Coordinates of N, CA and C in Angstrom, one line a residue:
V1 N -5.7 25.1 -23.2 CA -4.6 24.2 -23.1 C -5.1 22.8 -22.8
Q2 N -4.6 21.8 -23.5 CA -5.0 20.4 -23.2 C -3.7 19.6 -22.9
L3 N -3.8 18.8 -21.9 CA -2.6 18.0 -21.5 C -3.0 16.5 -21.6
Q4 N -2.0 15.7 -22.1 CA -2.2 14.3 -22.2 C -1.0 13.6 -21.6
A5 N -1.3 12.9 -20.5 CA -0.2 12.1 -19.8 C -0.2 10.7 -20.3
S6 N 1.0 10.1 -20.4 CA 1.1 8.7 -20.8 C 2.4 8.2 -20.2
G7 N 2.5 6.8 -20.4 CA 3.8 6.2 -19.9 C 3.6 5.4 -18.6
G8 N 2.5 5.4 -18.0 CA 2.3 4.6 -16.8 C 2.3 3.1 -17.1
G9 N 2.3 2.3 -16.0 CA 2.3 0.9 -16.2 C 2.7 0.2 -14.9
L10 N 2.9 -1.1 -15.0 CA 3.3 -2.0 -13.9 C 4.8 -2.2 -13.9
V11 N 5.4 -2.0 -12.8 CA 6.9 -2.2 -12.7 C 7.2 -2.8 -11.4
Q12 N 8.3 -3.5 -11.3 CA 8.7 -4.1 -10.0 C 9.5 -3.0 -9.3
A13 N 9.5 -3.2 -8.0 CA 10.3 -2.3 -7.1 C 11.7 -2.2 -7.6
G14 N 12.3 -1.0 -7.6 CA 13.6 -0.9 -8.1 C 13.7 -0.6 -9.5
G15 N 12.6 -0.7 -10.2 CA 12.6 -0.5 -11.7 C 12.4 1.0 -12.0
S16 N 12.2 1.3 -13.3 CA 12.1 2.6 -13.8 C 11.0 2.8 -14.8
L17 N 10.4 4.0 -14.8 CA 9.4 4.3 -15.8 C 9.6 5.8 -16.2
R18 N 9.2 6.1 -17.4 CA 9.3 7.5 -17.9 C 7.9 7.9 -18.3
L19 N 7.4 8.9 -17.7 CA 6.1 9.5 -18.0 C 6.3 10.7 -19.0
S20 N 5.3 10.9 -19.8 CA 5.3 12.0 -20.7 C 4.0 12.8 -20.6
C21 N 4.1 14.1 -20.8 CA 2.9 14.9 -20.8 C 2.9 15.8 -22.0
A22 N 2.1 15.6 -23.0 CA 2.0 16.3 -24.2 C 1.0 17.5 -24.1
R23 N 1.5 18.6 -24.5 CA 0.6 19.8 -24.4 C 0.1 20.3 -25.7
S24 N -1.1 20.6 -25.8 CA -1.7 21.1 -27.1 C -2.6 22.3 -26.8
G25 N -3.0 23.0 -27.8 CA -3.9 24.2 -27.6 C -3.1 25.4 -27.7
R26 N -3.0 26.2 -26.7 CA -2.3 27.5 -26.7 C -0.8 27.3 -26.5
T27 N -0.2 26.6 -27.4 CA 1.2 26.2 -27.2 C 2.1 27.4 -27.3
F28 N 1.7 28.6 -27.8 CA 2.6 29.7 -27.8 C 2.8 30.3 -26.5
I29 N 2.0 29.9 -25.5 CA 2.2 30.3 -24.1 C 2.9 29.2 -23.4
T30 N 4.1 29.5 -22.8 CA 4.8 28.4 -22.1 C 4.6 28.6 -20.6
Y31 N 4.0 27.6 -20.0 CA 3.6 27.7 -18.6 C 4.6 26.9 -17.7
P32 N 4.8 27.2 -16.5 CA 5.4 26.3 -15.6 C 4.5 25.0 -15.5
M33 N 5.1 23.9 -15.3 CA 4.4 22.6 -15.3 C 4.8 21.8 -14.1
A34 N 4.0 20.8 -13.8 CA 4.2 20.0 -12.6 C 3.6 18.6 -12.7
W35 N 4.1 17.7 -11.9 CA 3.5 16.4 -11.7 C 3.0 16.3 -10.3
F36 N 1.8 15.8 -10.2 CA 1.1 15.4 -8.9 C 0.8 14.0 -9.0
R37 N 0.5 13.4 -7.9 CA 0.0 12.0 -7.8 C -1.0 11.8 -6.7
Q38 N -1.8 10.8 -7.0 CA -2.9 10.5 -6.0 C -3.0 9.0 -5.8
A39 N -2.6 8.5 -4.6 CA -2.7 7.1 -4.3 C -4.2 6.8 -3.8
P40 N -4.6 5.5 -3.9 CA -5.9 5.2 -3.5 C -6.2 5.6 -2.1
G41 N -7.3 6.3 -1.8 CA -7.7 6.7 -0.5 C -6.9 7.9 0.0
K42 N -6.1 8.5 -0.8 CA -5.3 9.6 -0.3 C -5.5 10.9 -1.1
E43 N -5.1 12.0 -0.6 CA -5.3 13.2 -1.3 C -4.2 13.4 -2.4
R44 N -4.5 14.2 -3.4 CA -3.5 14.4 -4.4 C -2.3 15.2 -3.8
E45 N -1.1 14.8 -4.2 CA 0.1 15.4 -3.6 C 1.1 15.9 -4.7
F46 N 1.8 16.9 -4.3 CA 2.8 17.4 -5.2 C 4.0 16.4 -5.4
V47 N 4.5 16.3 -6.6 CA 5.7 15.5 -6.8 C 6.9 16.3 -7.3
T48 N 6.7 17.1 -8.3 CA 7.8 17.9 -8.8 C 7.2 19.0 -9.8
A49 N 8.0 20.1 -9.9 CA 7.6 21.1 -10.8 C 8.8 21.6 -11.6
I50 N 8.5 22.3 -12.7 CA 9.6 22.8 -13.6 C 9.1 24.2 -14.1
S51 N 10.1 25.1 -14.1 CA 9.7 26.4 -14.6 C 9.5 26.5 -16.1
S52 N 9.0 27.6 -16.6 CA 8.5 27.6 -18.0 C 9.7 27.4 -18.9
R53 N 10.9 27.9 -18.6 CA 12.1 27.6 -19.5 C 12.8 26.4 -19.1
G54 N 12.4 25.7 -18.0 CA 13.1 24.5 -17.7 C 14.4 24.7 -16.9
D55 N 14.7 25.9 -16.4 CA 15.9 26.2 -15.8 C 15.8 26.1 -14.2
S56 N 14.6 25.8 -13.7 CA 14.5 25.6 -12.3 C 13.5 24.4 -12.1
T57 N 13.9 23.6 -11.1 CA 13.0 22.5 -10.8 C 13.0 22.3 -9.2
T58 N 11.9 21.7 -8.8 CA 11.7 21.4 -7.3 C 11.1 20.1 -7.2
Y59 N 11.4 19.4 -6.1 CA 10.9 18.1 -5.9 C 10.4 17.9 -4.4
A60 N 9.4 17.0 -4.3 CA 9.0 16.6 -3.0 C 10.1 15.7 -2.4
D61 N 10.3 15.8 -1.1 CA 11.4 15.1 -0.4 C 11.3 13.6 -0.7
S62 N 10.1 13.1 -0.8 CA 9.9 11.6 -1.0 C 10.4 11.1 -2.4
V63 N 10.6 12.0 -3.3 CA 11.1 11.5 -4.6 C 12.5 12.1 -5.0
K64 N 13.0 13.0 -4.2 CA 14.3 13.7 -4.5 C 15.4 12.7 -4.6
G65 N 16.1 12.8 -5.7 CA 17.2 11.9 -5.9 C 16.8 10.6 -6.8
R66 N 15.5 10.4 -6.9 CA 15.0 9.3 -7.7 C 14.3 9.7 -8.9
F67 N 13.6 10.8 -8.9 CA 12.8 11.3 -10.0 C 13.5 12.5 -10.6
T68 N 13.3 12.6 -11.9 CA 13.8 13.8 -12.6 C 12.8 14.4 -13.6
I69 N 12.5 15.6 -13.5 CA 11.5 16.3 -14.3 C 12.3 17.0 -15.4
S70 N 11.8 17.1 -16.6 CA 12.4 17.8 -17.7 C 11.3 18.2 -18.7
R71 N 11.7 19.1 -19.6 CA 10.7 19.5 -20.6 C 11.4 19.9 -21.9
D72 N 10.7 19.7 -23.0 CA 11.2 20.0 -24.3 C 10.1 21.0 -24.9
N73 N 10.4 22.3 -24.8 CA 9.3 23.2 -25.2 C 9.1 23.2 -26.8
A74 N 10.2 22.8 -27.5 CA 10.0 22.7 -28.9 C 9.0 21.6 -29.3
K75 N 8.9 20.6 -28.4 CA 8.0 19.5 -28.7 C 6.7 19.6 -27.8
N76 N 6.7 20.7 -27.0 CA 5.5 20.9 -26.1 C 5.3 19.6 -25.3
T77 N 6.3 19.1 -24.7 CA 6.2 17.9 -23.9 C 7.1 18.0 -22.7
M78 N 6.5 17.5 -21.6 CA 7.2 17.4 -20.3 C 7.4 15.9 -20.0
Y79 N 8.4 15.6 -19.2 CA 8.8 14.2 -18.9 C 9.0 14.1 -17.4
L80 N 8.8 12.9 -16.9 CA 9.1 12.5 -15.6 C 9.8 11.2 -15.6
Q81 N 11.2 11.2 -15.4 CA 11.9 9.9 -15.3 C 11.9 9.5 -13.9
M82 N 11.4 8.3 -13.7 CA 11.3 7.7 -12.3 C 12.2 6.5 -12.2
N83 N 13.1 6.6 -11.3 CA 14.0 5.5 -11.1 C 13.9 5.0 -9.6
S84 N 14.4 3.8 -9.4 CA 14.4 3.2 -8.0 C 13.0 3.3 -7.4
L85 N 12.0 2.9 -8.2 CA 10.6 3.0 -7.8 C 10.3 2.1 -6.6
K86 N 9.5 2.6 -5.8 CA 9.1 1.9 -4.5 C 7.6 1.6 -4.6
P87 N 7.1 0.6 -3.9 CA 5.6 0.4 -3.8 C 4.8 1.6 -3.4
E88 N 5.4 2.4 -2.6 CA 4.7 3.6 -2.1 C 4.6 4.7 -3.2
D89 N 5.2 4.5 -4.3 CA 5.1 5.4 -5.5 C 3.8 5.1 -6.3
T90 N 3.2 4.0 -6.0 CA 2.0 3.6 -6.7 C 0.9 4.6 -6.6
A91 N 0.4 5.1 -7.7 CA -0.6 6.2 -7.7 C -0.9 6.5 -9.2
V92 N -2.0 7.3 -9.3 CA -2.3 7.9 -10.6 C -1.5 9.2 -10.6
Y93 N -0.7 9.4 -11.7 CA 0.1 10.6 -11.9 C -0.5 11.5 -12.8
Y94 N -0.6 12.8 -12.4 CA -1.3 13.8 -13.2 C -0.2 14.9 -13.6
C95 N -0.3 15.3 -14.8 CA 0.5 16.5 -15.2 C -0.4 17.7 -15.1
A96 N 0.2 18.9 -14.9 CA -0.5 20.1 -14.7 C 0.3 21.3 -15.2
A97 N -0.4 22.3 -15.6 CA 0.2 23.5 -16.1 C -0.5 24.7 -15.6
G98 N 0.2 25.8 -15.3 CA -0.4 27.0 -14.8 C 0.5 28.2 -14.8
P99 N 0.0 29.3 -14.5 CA 0.8 30.6 -14.6 C 1.9 30.7 -13.5
R100 N 1.8 30.0 -12.5 CA 2.8 30.1 -11.4 C 3.6 28.9 -11.1
Y101 N 4.9 29.0 -10.8 CA 5.8 27.9 -10.5 C 5.7 27.7 -9.0
V102 N 4.7 26.8 -8.6 CA 4.5 26.6 -7.2 C 4.2 25.1 -7.0
T103 N 4.0 24.7 -5.7 CA 3.9 23.3 -5.4 C 2.4 23.0 -5.0
T104 N 1.5 24.0 -5.0 CA 0.2 23.7 -4.5 C -0.8 23.4 -5.6
T105 N -1.6 22.4 -5.3 CA -2.5 21.9 -6.3 C -3.4 22.9 -7.0
N106 N -4.0 23.8 -6.2 CA -5.0 24.7 -6.7 C -4.4 25.9 -7.5
A107 N -3.1 25.9 -7.6 CA -2.5 27.0 -8.4 C -2.4 26.6 -9.9
Y108 N -2.7 25.4 -10.2 CA -2.6 24.9 -11.6 C -3.9 24.9 -12.2
D109 N -4.0 25.5 -13.4 CA -5.3 25.6 -14.1 C -5.6 24.5 -15.1
Y110 N -4.6 23.8 -15.6 CA -4.8 22.8 -16.6 C -4.3 21.5 -16.1
W111 N -5.1 20.4 -16.3 CA -4.7 19.1 -15.8 C -4.9 18.0 -16.9
G112 N -3.9 17.1 -16.9 CA -4.1 15.9 -17.8 C -5.0 14.9 -17.1
Q113 N -5.3 13.8 -17.8 CA -6.3 12.9 -17.3 C -5.7 11.9 -16.3
G114 N -4.4 11.8 -16.2 CA -3.7 10.9 -15.3 C -3.3 9.6 -15.9
T115 N -2.2 9.1 -15.4 CA -1.7 7.8 -15.9 C -1.3 7.0 -14.7
L116 N -1.7 5.7 -14.7 CA -1.6 4.9 -13.5 C -0.2 4.2 -13.4
V117 N 0.5 4.4 -12.3 CA 1.8 3.8 -12.1 C 1.6 2.8 -10.9
T118 N 1.9 1.5 -11.2 CA 1.8 0.5 -10.1 C 3.2 -0.1 -9.9
V119 N 3.6 -0.1 -8.7 CA 4.9 -0.7 -8.4 C 4.7 -1.9 -7.5
S120 N 5.1 -3.0 -7.9 CA 4.9 -4.2 -7.1 C 6.2 -4.5 -6.3
S121 N 5.9 -5.1 -5.2 CA 7.1 -5.4 -4.2 C 7.7 -6.8 -4.5

């Protein structure tokens, strides 16, 4: 399984961005997927996850109500709609896929290369 994240960029505080994560390879297997992020000098942290069918989602408290995860299995793509962005959302965002719908980093087997999101104040 290969993952390709895209959609990052520079945005002002209060603005919006939409990230995408395209999945290729063993596309006949539908995995739970997630977004993590890593800010400079900090550890990678969980942002949000979505079940394999997209009928269940979970969010970190820091993004709840502002971010929305979704997926289109027909297109093998996952999305992260980020609204009301804050400077503290600045990080490299990584998409991940794995056999379990969990919030821990080491549970995910496949990772995208990351896309940088910078929120200016």
